[in-house]
Amino acid sequence: MGKYDYDLITIGAGSGGVRASRLAGKYGAKVAVIEESRYGGTCVMRGCVPKKLLVMGAHFAQHFEDAVGFGWTVQGASHDWGAMIAAKNKELDRLDGIYQRLLRDSHVTTVDGRGVVADPHTVEVNGQRMTAEKILVAVGGWPMIPDFPGKEHVITSNEALDLPQRPKRVVIIGGGYIAVEFAGIFNALGSEVTLIIRSGQVLRGFDQDVRSTLAEELEKTGIKIRRDCRIRSVEKHGAEYSVMFDLGDECMADCVLVATGRTPNTASLGLKEAGVKLNAKGAVTVDAQNRSSVESIFAVGDVTDRINLTPVAINEGRMFAETFFNKNPMTMDYTNIASAVFSQPPVSVVGLSEEEARKSHKVRLFISRFRPMKHTLSGREERTMMKLVVDKATDKVLGCHMVGEDAPEIIQGLAVALKCGATKAQFDATVGIHPTAAEEFVTMRDPVPDKEPEA
Ligand code: NDP
């Protein structure tokens, strides 16, 4: 027996923790993973996976409507929320089992319980102490609910994925990823949805054209957006709630969903006491090799609050394992990471927004707005928006943005092009696939007139 019980103890069996542990195990390290909830973490159990299944389920409503324009008669279609939730839960049970099996197959010991760091090499779980040469903190984040009277009456995305019934009237506080995604799910299934955003527009941080296009499309589908509006309080009246706003008015709802961001799960984890530096949001501060201020303690994923996306956590976990358990030092490249918002219609982007690009480049912009072919017959008033942000000096494409059906599937391919440093001339030299929406990205010839004065 070496100096420690394990080479690596990972706290948290989410995307980042599982990938790091499995790889370390595969490379011969003695590894234990501690998990207090279900295996798979936020993405698999409370985020991306169940959310996307509900998005898919909700989207059938549009398919049924659109089918009429193509000659279909769709009679008696109705939706059973409970059946969808049960089917989704069955799939999550399957995934939980798969994650546990993958860990076992990599010879990783799994420990059910809450792990707390006791010192730089010790973790306490279920009253037992376990020691390791390295500790990896991969505990993710948790929904943050701002303080207001009646906050105990609201739900977060965690509960929204498991509601016993679909609420008829939903008020959603926030205008970020989670807010617009759930707005789409409930609205498509027939709920009355009101988004309450404290600023002037949804999706802060995204390109202005993406933000305004998505808001327009959401409003076309019937989602109400109240801008520059803050919640004052929530009161429960029997089975319904009244939501009071800062301007003194109120609205009634059957469910109030708060989606105002997430905070790293570091409370009472023993990190501060062990000397680990946390930032103002409570995230573990790490270097490029995912090492915290304590030599033997590392962190990956949302708990570090860098780019909070599953594939990023997976890559950070992989790089940690390669570096420390396979003598193959790797660091993560955080540029040009594509992302998607599974709103209806979805959004997907890679690279810089126009606003970000303008900070350091002179840009040429290419924008295309069109009615997708399907809707020429379906009659749906949905429009697609595509935008390219190009560096005037080098012709390099700095950003690709899309709001419209299949946007995430399309942008994934363009992310490879941006990783390779593709220029607009190379986009132009690429022959499109006809008839698709995607071909528009290689056929946009004329830049939009530049609003910015020449320096
Ligand atoms: P976001 O950070 O995306 O959005 C938070 C929203 O809440 C913003 O609209 C913000 O407004 C608003 N807000 C923040 N604080 C308050 C407050 N005190 N009162 C009122 N409104 C407030 O958070 P989400 O919860 O939507 O998502 C968390 C993270 O999860 C995302 O950042 C993303 O990393 C990840 N995620 C990724 C998904 C994907 O890849 N598809 C899907 C879901 C989540 P303002 O704009 O004014 O700041």
Coordinates of C-alpha atoms and ligand atoms in Angstrom, one line a residue:
M1 CA 0.0 0.0 0.0
G2 CA 1.3 3.5 -1.0
K3 CA 1.3 6.6 1.1
Y4 CA -2.4 7.2 0.3
D5 CA -5.5 5.0 -0.2
Y6 CA -5.9 6.3 -3.8
D7 CA -4.0 8.1 -6.5
L8 CA -7.1 10.2 -7.2
I9 CA -10.4 10.9 -5.4
T10 CA -12.9 12.7 -7.5
I11 CA -15.8 14.5 -5.8
G12 CA -18.7 14.6 -8.2
A13 CA -19.7 12.1 -10.9
G14 CA -20.8 14.6 -13.5
S15 CA -19.5 14.9 -17.0
G16 CA -16.0 16.3 -16.0
G17 CA -15.5 14.1 -13.0
V18 CA -16.5 10.9 -14.7
R19 CA -14.3 11.5 -17.8
A20 CA -11.3 12.4 -15.6
S21 CA -11.8 9.4 -13.4
R22 CA -12.4 6.9 -16.2
L23 CA -9.3 7.9 -18.0
A24 CA -7.1 8.0 -14.9
G25 CA -8.4 4.5 -14.1
K26 CA -7.7 3.3 -17.6
Y27 CA -4.2 4.6 -17.3
G28 CA -3.7 2.5 -14.2
A29 CA -4.4 4.9 -11.4
K30 CA -6.3 3.8 -8.3
V31 CA -9.3 6.0 -8.4
A32 CA -12.4 6.6 -6.3
V33 CA -15.4 8.8 -7.3
I34 CA -17.8 10.1 -4.6
E35 CA -21.3 11.1 -5.7
E36 CA -24.1 12.2 -3.4
S37 CA -26.9 12.1 -6.0
R38 CA -27.2 10.3 -9.3
Y39 CA -24.4 9.4 -11.7
G40 CA -24.1 11.7 -14.7
G41 CA -24.4 15.0 -12.9
T42 CA -26.2 18.2 -14.1
C43 CA -26.1 17.5 -17.8
V44 CA -27.4 14.0 -17.7
M45 CA -29.8 14.2 -14.8
R46 CA -30.9 17.8 -14.4
G47 CA -29.9 19.6 -17.5
C48 CA -29.0 19.1 -21.2
V49 CA -30.3 15.6 -21.6
P50 CA -33.7 15.7 -19.9
K51 CA -34.2 19.3 -21.2
K52 CA -33.5 18.3 -24.8
L53 CA -35.8 15.3 -24.5
L54 CA -38.6 17.7 -23.4
V55 CA -37.7 20.2 -26.2
M56 CA -38.1 17.3 -28.7
G57 CA -41.3 16.2 -27.1
A58 CA -42.7 19.8 -27.2
H59 CA -41.6 20.3 -30.8
F60 CA -44.1 17.8 -32.1
A61 CA -46.8 20.4 -31.5
Q62 CA -45.3 22.5 -34.3
H63 CA -44.7 19.4 -36.5
F64 CA -48.4 18.6 -36.3
E65 CA -49.4 22.1 -37.2
D66 CA -47.0 22.3 -40.0
A67 CA -48.0 19.0 -41.5
V68 CA -51.4 20.4 -42.5
G69 CA -49.8 22.6 -45.1
F70 CA -48.4 19.4 -46.7
G71 CA -51.8 17.7 -47.0
W72 CA -52.0 15.9 -43.7
T73 CA -55.0 15.8 -41.5
V74 CA -53.9 15.4 -37.9
Q75 CA -56.8 14.5 -35.8
G76 CA -57.0 13.9 -32.1
A77 CA -53.4 14.7 -31.3
S78 CA -53.1 15.3 -27.6
H79 CA -50.2 15.4 -25.3
D80 CA -49.7 13.5 -22.0
W81 CA -47.2 15.4 -19.9
G82 CA -47.0 12.6 -17.3
A83 CA -46.2 10.0 -20.0
M84 CA -43.4 12.2 -21.4
I85 CA -41.9 12.7 -17.9
A86 CA -42.1 9.0 -17.2
A87 CA -40.4 8.1 -20.5
K88 CA -37.7 10.7 -19.8
N89 CA -37.1 9.3 -16.3
K90 CA -36.8 5.8 -17.7
E91 CA -34.1 7.1 -20.0
L92 CA -32.3 8.8 -17.1
D93 CA -32.3 5.6 -15.1
R94 CA -30.7 3.9 -18.0
L95 CA -28.0 6.6 -18.3
D96 CA -27.3 6.5 -14.5
G97 CA -26.7 2.7 -14.9
I98 CA -24.4 3.3 -17.9
Y99 CA -22.3 5.9 -16.1
Q100 CA -21.9 3.6 -13.1
R101 CA -20.9 0.7 -15.4
L102 CA -18.4 2.9 -17.4
L103 CA -16.7 3.8 -14.1
R104 CA -16.6 0.1 -12.9
D105 CA -15.2 -1.0 -16.3
S106 CA -12.4 1.5 -15.8
H107 CA -11.7 0.0 -12.3
V108 CA -12.9 3.1 -10.5
T109 CA -14.4 2.6 -7.0
T110 CA -17.7 4.4 -6.6
V111 CA -18.8 5.7 -3.2
D112 CA -22.3 7.0 -2.6
G113 CA -22.4 10.0 -0.2
R114 CA -21.3 13.5 0.2
G115 CA -17.6 14.1 0.0
V116 CA -16.1 16.9 2.1
V117 CA -12.4 17.9 1.8
A118 CA -10.8 17.5 5.3
D119 CA -7.2 18.4 4.3
P120 CA -5.2 18.6 1.1
H121 CA -5.1 14.8 0.8
T122 CA -8.1 13.7 2.7
V123 CA -11.8 13.5 1.9
E124 CA -14.5 12.6 4.4
V125 CA -17.5 10.7 3.3
N126 CA -20.2 8.9 5.3
G127 CA -18.0 9.4 8.4
Q128 CA -15.0 7.6 6.8
R129 CA -11.8 9.3 5.9
M130 CA -10.2 8.5 2.5
T131 CA -6.8 9.7 1.4
A132 CA -5.4 10.4 -2.1
E133 CA -2.4 11.9 -3.7
K134 CA -4.7 14.2 -5.7
I135 CA -8.3 15.3 -5.2
L136 CA -10.4 16.5 -8.1
V137 CA -13.3 18.7 -7.3
A138 CA -16.0 18.3 -10.0
V139 CA -19.1 19.2 -8.1
G140 CA -20.7 21.5 -10.7
G141 CA -23.2 24.3 -10.0
W142 CA -26.7 24.8 -8.7
P143 CA -29.5 27.2 -9.6
M144 CA -29.3 30.5 -7.9
I145 CA -32.5 32.1 -6.6
P146 CA -32.3 35.9 -5.9
D147 CA -33.7 37.1 -2.6
F148 CA -37.3 38.3 -2.6
P149 CA -40.4 37.7 -0.4
G150 CA -42.0 34.5 -1.4
K151 CA -39.0 32.9 -3.0
E152 CA -39.9 29.6 -1.3
H153 CA -42.9 29.4 -3.7
V154 CA -40.8 29.3 -6.9
I155 CA -39.2 26.4 -8.7
T156 CA -35.9 26.1 -10.7
S157 CA -35.0 24.0 -13.7
N158 CA -34.4 21.1 -11.4
E159 CA -38.1 20.9 -10.5
A160 CA -39.4 22.0 -13.9
L161 CA -38.1 18.8 -15.4
D162 CA -40.2 16.7 -13.0
L163 CA -43.5 18.6 -12.6
P164 CA -46.4 16.2 -12.1
Q165 CA -48.6 18.2 -14.4
R166 CA -47.9 20.9 -17.0
P167 CA -48.9 24.3 -15.5
K168 CA -51.3 26.3 -17.6
R169 CA -49.7 29.7 -16.8
V170 CA -46.0 29.9 -16.3
V171 CA -44.0 33.0 -15.3
I172 CA -40.3 32.6 -15.9
I173 CA -37.8 35.0 -14.3
G174 CA -34.6 35.4 -16.4
G175 CA -33.8 35.7 -20.0
G176 CA -30.8 33.4 -20.3
Y177 CA -30.3 29.9 -21.7
I178 CA -32.5 28.1 -19.3
A179 CA -35.3 30.7 -19.3
V180 CA -35.8 30.7 -23.1
E181 CA -35.4 26.9 -23.4
F182 CA -38.2 26.3 -20.8
A183 CA -40.3 29.1 -22.3
G184 CA -40.2 27.1 -25.6
I185 CA -41.1 23.8 -24.0
F186 CA -44.1 25.1 -22.0
N187 CA -45.4 27.4 -24.7
A188 CA -45.2 24.7 -27.5
L189 CA -47.3 22.4 -25.2
G190 CA -50.0 25.0 -24.8
S191 CA -49.1 26.9 -21.6
E192 CA -49.3 30.6 -21.4
V193 CA -45.7 31.8 -20.8
T194 CA -44.4 35.1 -19.6
L195 CA -40.7 35.8 -19.6
I196 CA -39.7 38.5 -17.1
I197 CA -36.3 40.0 -18.0
R198 CA -34.6 42.7 -16.0
S199 CA -32.8 44.2 -19.0
G200 CA -33.9 45.2 -22.4
Q201 CA -33.3 41.9 -24.2
V202 CA -32.9 38.1 -23.8
L203 CA -29.6 36.2 -24.0
R204 CA -27.0 38.6 -22.6
G205 CA -23.6 38.1 -24.2
F206 CA -24.9 36.9 -27.5
D207 CA -24.7 38.9 -30.7
Q208 CA -27.3 41.7 -30.9
D209 CA -28.9 40.4 -34.1
V210 CA -29.2 36.9 -32.5
R211 CA -30.8 38.4 -29.4
S212 CA -33.3 40.6 -31.2
T213 CA -34.2 37.9 -33.8
L214 CA -34.8 35.2 -31.1
A215 CA -36.9 37.6 -29.0
E216 CA -39.0 38.4 -32.1
E217 CA -39.5 34.7 -32.9
L218 CA -40.4 33.9 -29.3
E219 CA -43.0 36.6 -29.3
K220 CA -44.4 35.3 -32.6
T221 CA -44.9 31.9 -31.0
G222 CA -47.0 33.6 -28.3
I223 CA -44.4 33.9 -25.5
K224 CA -44.9 37.3 -23.7
I225 CA -41.6 39.1 -22.9
R226 CA -41.7 41.8 -20.2
R227 CA -38.6 43.8 -20.5
D228 CA -36.9 46.1 -17.9
C229 CA -39.0 44.4 -15.3
R230 CA -38.0 43.1 -11.9
I231 CA -39.8 40.7 -9.6
R232 CA -40.8 42.2 -6.2
S233 CA -42.5 39.2 -4.5
V234 CA -44.5 36.1 -5.0
E235 CA -47.6 35.2 -3.0
K236 CA -49.4 31.8 -2.9
H237 CA -53.2 31.8 -3.1
G238 CA -54.4 28.3 -3.0
A239 CA -53.0 26.5 -6.0
E240 CA -52.0 29.7 -7.8
Y241 CA -49.5 32.4 -7.3
S242 CA -49.5 36.2 -7.7
V243 CA -46.2 37.6 -9.0
M244 CA -45.7 41.3 -8.1
F245 CA -43.4 43.5 -10.1
D246 CA -41.4 46.6 -9.3
L247 CA -43.8 48.9 -11.1
G248 CA -46.6 47.8 -8.8
D249 CA -48.6 45.6 -11.1
E250 CA -49.0 41.8 -10.8
C251 CA -49.8 38.7 -12.8
M252 CA -51.2 35.3 -11.8
A253 CA -49.5 32.0 -12.5
D254 CA -49.7 28.3 -11.8
C255 CA -45.9 28.0 -11.7
V256 CA -43.1 30.5 -11.2
L257 CA -39.8 29.3 -12.6
V258 CA -36.6 31.2 -11.7
A259 CA -33.7 30.8 -14.1
T260 CA -31.4 33.6 -13.1
G261 CA -28.1 31.8 -13.3
R262 CA -26.2 29.1 -11.4
T263 CA -23.6 29.2 -8.7
P264 CA -20.7 26.9 -8.1
N265 CA -21.5 24.1 -5.6
T266 CA -18.6 24.9 -3.1
A267 CA -20.6 25.7 0.0
S268 CA -19.6 23.5 3.0
L269 CA -17.2 21.4 0.9
G270 CA -14.2 22.1 3.2
L271 CA -12.3 23.8 0.4
K272 CA -11.7 27.2 2.0
E273 CA -10.6 25.5 5.2
A274 CA -8.1 23.4 3.2
G275 CA -6.7 26.6 1.7
V276 CA -8.3 26.4 -1.7
K277 CA -8.8 29.9 -3.2
L278 CA -12.4 30.6 -4.3
N279 CA -13.4 33.7 -6.4
A280 CA -16.2 36.1 -5.5
K281 CA -18.8 33.8 -7.0
G282 CA -17.5 30.8 -4.9
A283 CA -15.8 29.2 -7.9
V284 CA -12.5 27.3 -7.5
T285 CA -9.7 29.4 -9.0
V286 CA -7.5 27.1 -11.1
D287 CA -4.6 27.4 -13.5
A288 CA -4.3 26.2 -17.0
Q289 CA -3.7 22.7 -15.7
N290 CA -6.8 22.8 -13.5
R291 CA -4.7 23.1 -10.3
S292 CA -6.2 25.1 -7.4
S293 CA -4.1 27.2 -5.0
V294 CA -3.5 23.9 -3.1
E295 CA -0.9 21.8 -4.9
S296 CA -2.8 18.5 -4.6
I297 CA -6.4 19.8 -5.2
F298 CA -7.7 20.3 -8.8
A299 CA -11.1 21.3 -10.2
V300 CA -12.8 21.0 -13.6
G301 CA -16.2 21.9 -15.0
D302 CA -18.9 24.4 -13.8
V303 CA -17.4 24.5 -10.3
T304 CA -14.5 26.6 -11.8
D305 CA -17.0 28.9 -13.7
R306 CA -15.0 29.2 -16.8
I307 CA -17.2 28.2 -19.8
N308 CA -20.0 26.3 -18.2
L309 CA -20.8 23.7 -20.9
T310 CA -20.7 19.9 -20.7
P311 CA -18.2 19.3 -23.5
V312 CA -15.9 21.9 -21.9
A313 CA -16.0 20.0 -18.6
I314 CA -15.4 16.7 -20.4
N315 CA -12.4 18.1 -22.1
E316 CA -11.0 19.7 -18.9
G317 CA -11.4 16.3 -17.3
R318 CA -9.7 14.6 -20.1
M319 CA -6.8 17.0 -20.1
F320 CA -6.4 16.7 -16.3
A321 CA -6.2 12.9 -16.7
E322 CA -3.8 13.0 -19.7
T323 CA -1.5 15.5 -17.9
F324 CA -1.3 13.8 -14.5
F325 CA -1.9 10.1 -15.2
N326 CA -0.6 9.6 -18.8
K327 CA 2.5 11.9 -18.8
N328 CA 0.9 13.7 -21.7
P329 CA 0.5 17.4 -20.6
M330 CA -2.5 19.0 -22.3
T331 CA -4.2 22.4 -21.8
M332 CA -7.6 23.4 -23.0
D333 CA -8.1 25.9 -25.8
Y334 CA -11.1 28.0 -24.9
T335 CA -11.3 29.8 -28.3
N336 CA -14.1 29.2 -30.8
I337 CA -16.2 26.9 -28.6
A338 CA -19.5 26.5 -30.3
S339 CA -22.7 26.6 -28.2
A340 CA -26.4 26.3 -28.6
V341 CA -29.6 27.3 -27.0
F342 CA -32.4 24.9 -27.5
S343 CA -35.1 27.5 -27.7
Q344 CA -37.8 27.2 -30.4
P345 CA -36.4 28.1 -32.8
P346 CA -32.9 27.2 -31.6
V347 CA -29.8 29.4 -31.5
S348 CA -26.3 28.4 -32.2
V349 CA -23.1 30.3 -32.4
V350 CA -19.3 29.9 -32.7
G351 CA -16.7 32.6 -32.3
L352 CA -17.1 36.3 -31.7
S353 CA -20.3 38.4 -31.7
E354 CA -20.2 41.6 -33.7
E355 CA -19.9 43.6 -30.5
E356 CA -17.0 41.5 -29.2
A357 CA -15.2 41.5 -32.6
R358 CA -15.5 45.3 -33.0
K359 CA -13.4 45.7 -29.8
S360 CA -10.3 44.6 -31.6
H361 CA -11.1 44.3 -35.3
K362 CA -12.5 46.2 -38.2
V363 CA -15.3 43.9 -39.4
R364 CA -17.3 43.0 -42.5
L365 CA -20.8 41.6 -41.7
F366 CA -22.9 39.3 -43.8
I367 CA -26.5 38.7 -42.7
S368 CA -29.2 36.6 -44.3
R369 CA -32.8 36.5 -43.2
F370 CA -35.2 34.1 -44.9
R371 CA -38.2 32.0 -44.6
P372 CA -37.2 28.4 -44.3
M373 CA -38.4 26.3 -47.3
K374 CA -40.7 24.1 -45.1
H375 CA -42.7 27.2 -44.1
T376 CA -43.5 28.2 -47.6
L377 CA -46.1 25.4 -47.4
S378 CA -46.7 25.2 -43.7
G379 CA -47.4 28.9 -43.6
R380 CA -45.6 29.4 -40.3
E381 CA -44.3 32.9 -39.9
E382 CA -40.9 31.8 -38.7
R383 CA -37.8 33.3 -40.2
T384 CA -34.2 32.2 -40.0
M385 CA -31.3 34.5 -39.4
M386 CA -27.6 33.8 -40.2
K387 CA -24.7 36.1 -39.7
L388 CA -21.0 36.0 -40.4
V389 CA -18.6 38.4 -38.7
V390 CA -15.4 38.7 -40.8
D391 CA -12.1 40.4 -40.0
K392 CA -11.6 43.1 -42.6
A393 CA -7.9 43.0 -42.4
T394 CA -7.3 39.2 -42.7
D395 CA -10.6 38.0 -44.2
K396 CA -10.8 35.4 -41.4
V397 CA -14.3 34.5 -40.2
L398 CA -14.5 35.5 -36.6
G399 CA -18.0 34.4 -35.8
C400 CA -20.9 32.4 -37.2
H401 CA -24.4 33.0 -35.7
M402 CA -27.7 31.4 -36.5
V403 CA -31.3 31.5 -35.2
G404 CA -33.4 28.9 -36.9
E405 CA -34.3 25.2 -37.2
D406 CA -31.2 22.9 -37.0
A407 CA -28.9 25.8 -36.0
P408 CA -26.9 23.6 -33.6
E409 CA -26.5 20.8 -36.2
I410 CA -25.2 23.4 -38.7
I411 CA -22.9 25.4 -36.5
Q412 CA -21.1 22.3 -35.2
G413 CA -19.6 21.8 -38.7
L414 CA -18.7 25.5 -39.0
A415 CA -16.9 25.3 -35.7
V416 CA -14.4 23.1 -37.3
A417 CA -13.9 25.6 -40.1
L418 CA -13.3 28.4 -37.5
K419 CA -10.9 26.2 -35.6
C420 CA -8.9 25.8 -38.8
G421 CA -8.9 29.6 -39.3
A422 CA -11.1 29.7 -42.3
T423 CA -11.4 32.9 -44.3
K424 CA -14.5 34.3 -46.0
A425 CA -12.9 33.5 -49.4
Q426 CA -12.8 29.9 -48.3
F427 CA -16.4 30.0 -47.2
D428 CA -17.2 31.5 -50.7
A429 CA -15.2 28.7 -52.4
T430 CA -17.2 26.0 -50.7
V431 CA -20.1 24.7 -52.8
G432 CA -23.4 24.6 -51.0
I433 CA -25.7 21.6 -50.5
H434 CA -29.0 22.5 -52.2
P435 CA -31.7 22.9 -51.0
T436 CA -30.7 23.4 -47.4
A437 CA -30.6 26.3 -45.0
A438 CA -27.0 25.6 -44.3
E439 CA -25.9 26.5 -47.9
E440 CA -26.7 30.1 -47.0
F441 CA -23.6 30.2 -44.9
V442 CA -21.5 29.7 -48.1
T443 CA -23.5 31.9 -50.4
M444 CA -23.7 35.2 -48.6
R445 CA -21.8 37.5 -51.0
D446 CA -22.6 41.1 -50.1
P447 CA -21.6 42.6 -46.8
V448 CA -24.2 44.7 -45.0
P449 CA -23.4 48.4 -45.0
D450 CA -21.1 49.2 -42.2
K451 CA -22.7 51.4 -39.5
E452 CA -19.3 52.1 -37.8
P453 CA -17.4 55.1 -39.1
E454 CA -13.9 54.5 -40.5
A455 CA -11.2 55.3 -37.9
Ligands
NDP1 P1 -27.7 32.7 -17.6 O1 -26.5 33.3 -16.9 O2 -27.6 32.2 -19.0 O3 -28.9 33.8 -17.6 C1 -29.3 34.4 -16.4 C2 -30.5 35.3 -16.6 O4 -31.0 35.7 -15.4 C3 -30.1 36.5 -17.4 O5 -31.2 36.9 -18.3 C4 -30.0 37.6 -16.3 O6 -30.3 38.9 -16.7 C5 -31.0 37.1 -15.3 N1 -30.7 37.5 -13.9 C6 -29.6 37.2 -13.2 N2 -29.7 37.6 -12.0 C7 -31.0 38.2 -11.8 C8 -31.7 38.7 -10.8 N3 -31.2 38.9 -9.6 N4 -33.0 39.1 -11.0 C9 -33.5 39.0 -12.3 N5 -32.9 38.4 -13.3 C10 -31.6 38.0 -13.1 O7 -28.2 31.6 -16.6 P2 -29.1 30.3 -16.8 O8 -29.7 30.1 -15.4 O9 -30.1 30.5 -17.9 O10 -28.1 29.2 -17.2 C11 -26.9 29.0 -16.4 C12 -25.8 28.4 -17.2 O11 -26.1 27.1 -17.6 C13 -25.6 29.1 -18.5 O12 -24.8 30.3 -18.4 C14 -24.9 28.1 -19.3 O13 -23.6 28.1 -19.1 C15 -25.5 26.8 -18.8 N6 -26.6 26.3 -19.7 C16 -26.2 25.9 -21.0 C17 -27.2 25.4 -21.8 C18 -26.8 25.1 -23.2 O14 -25.7 25.0 -23.6 N7 -27.8 24.9 -24.1 C19 -28.6 25.3 -21.4 C20 -28.8 25.7 -20.1 C21 -27.8 26.2 -19.3 P3 -29.2 39.9 -17.4 O15 -29.2 39.5 -18.8 O16 -29.8 41.2 -17.1 O17 -27.9 39.7 -16.7

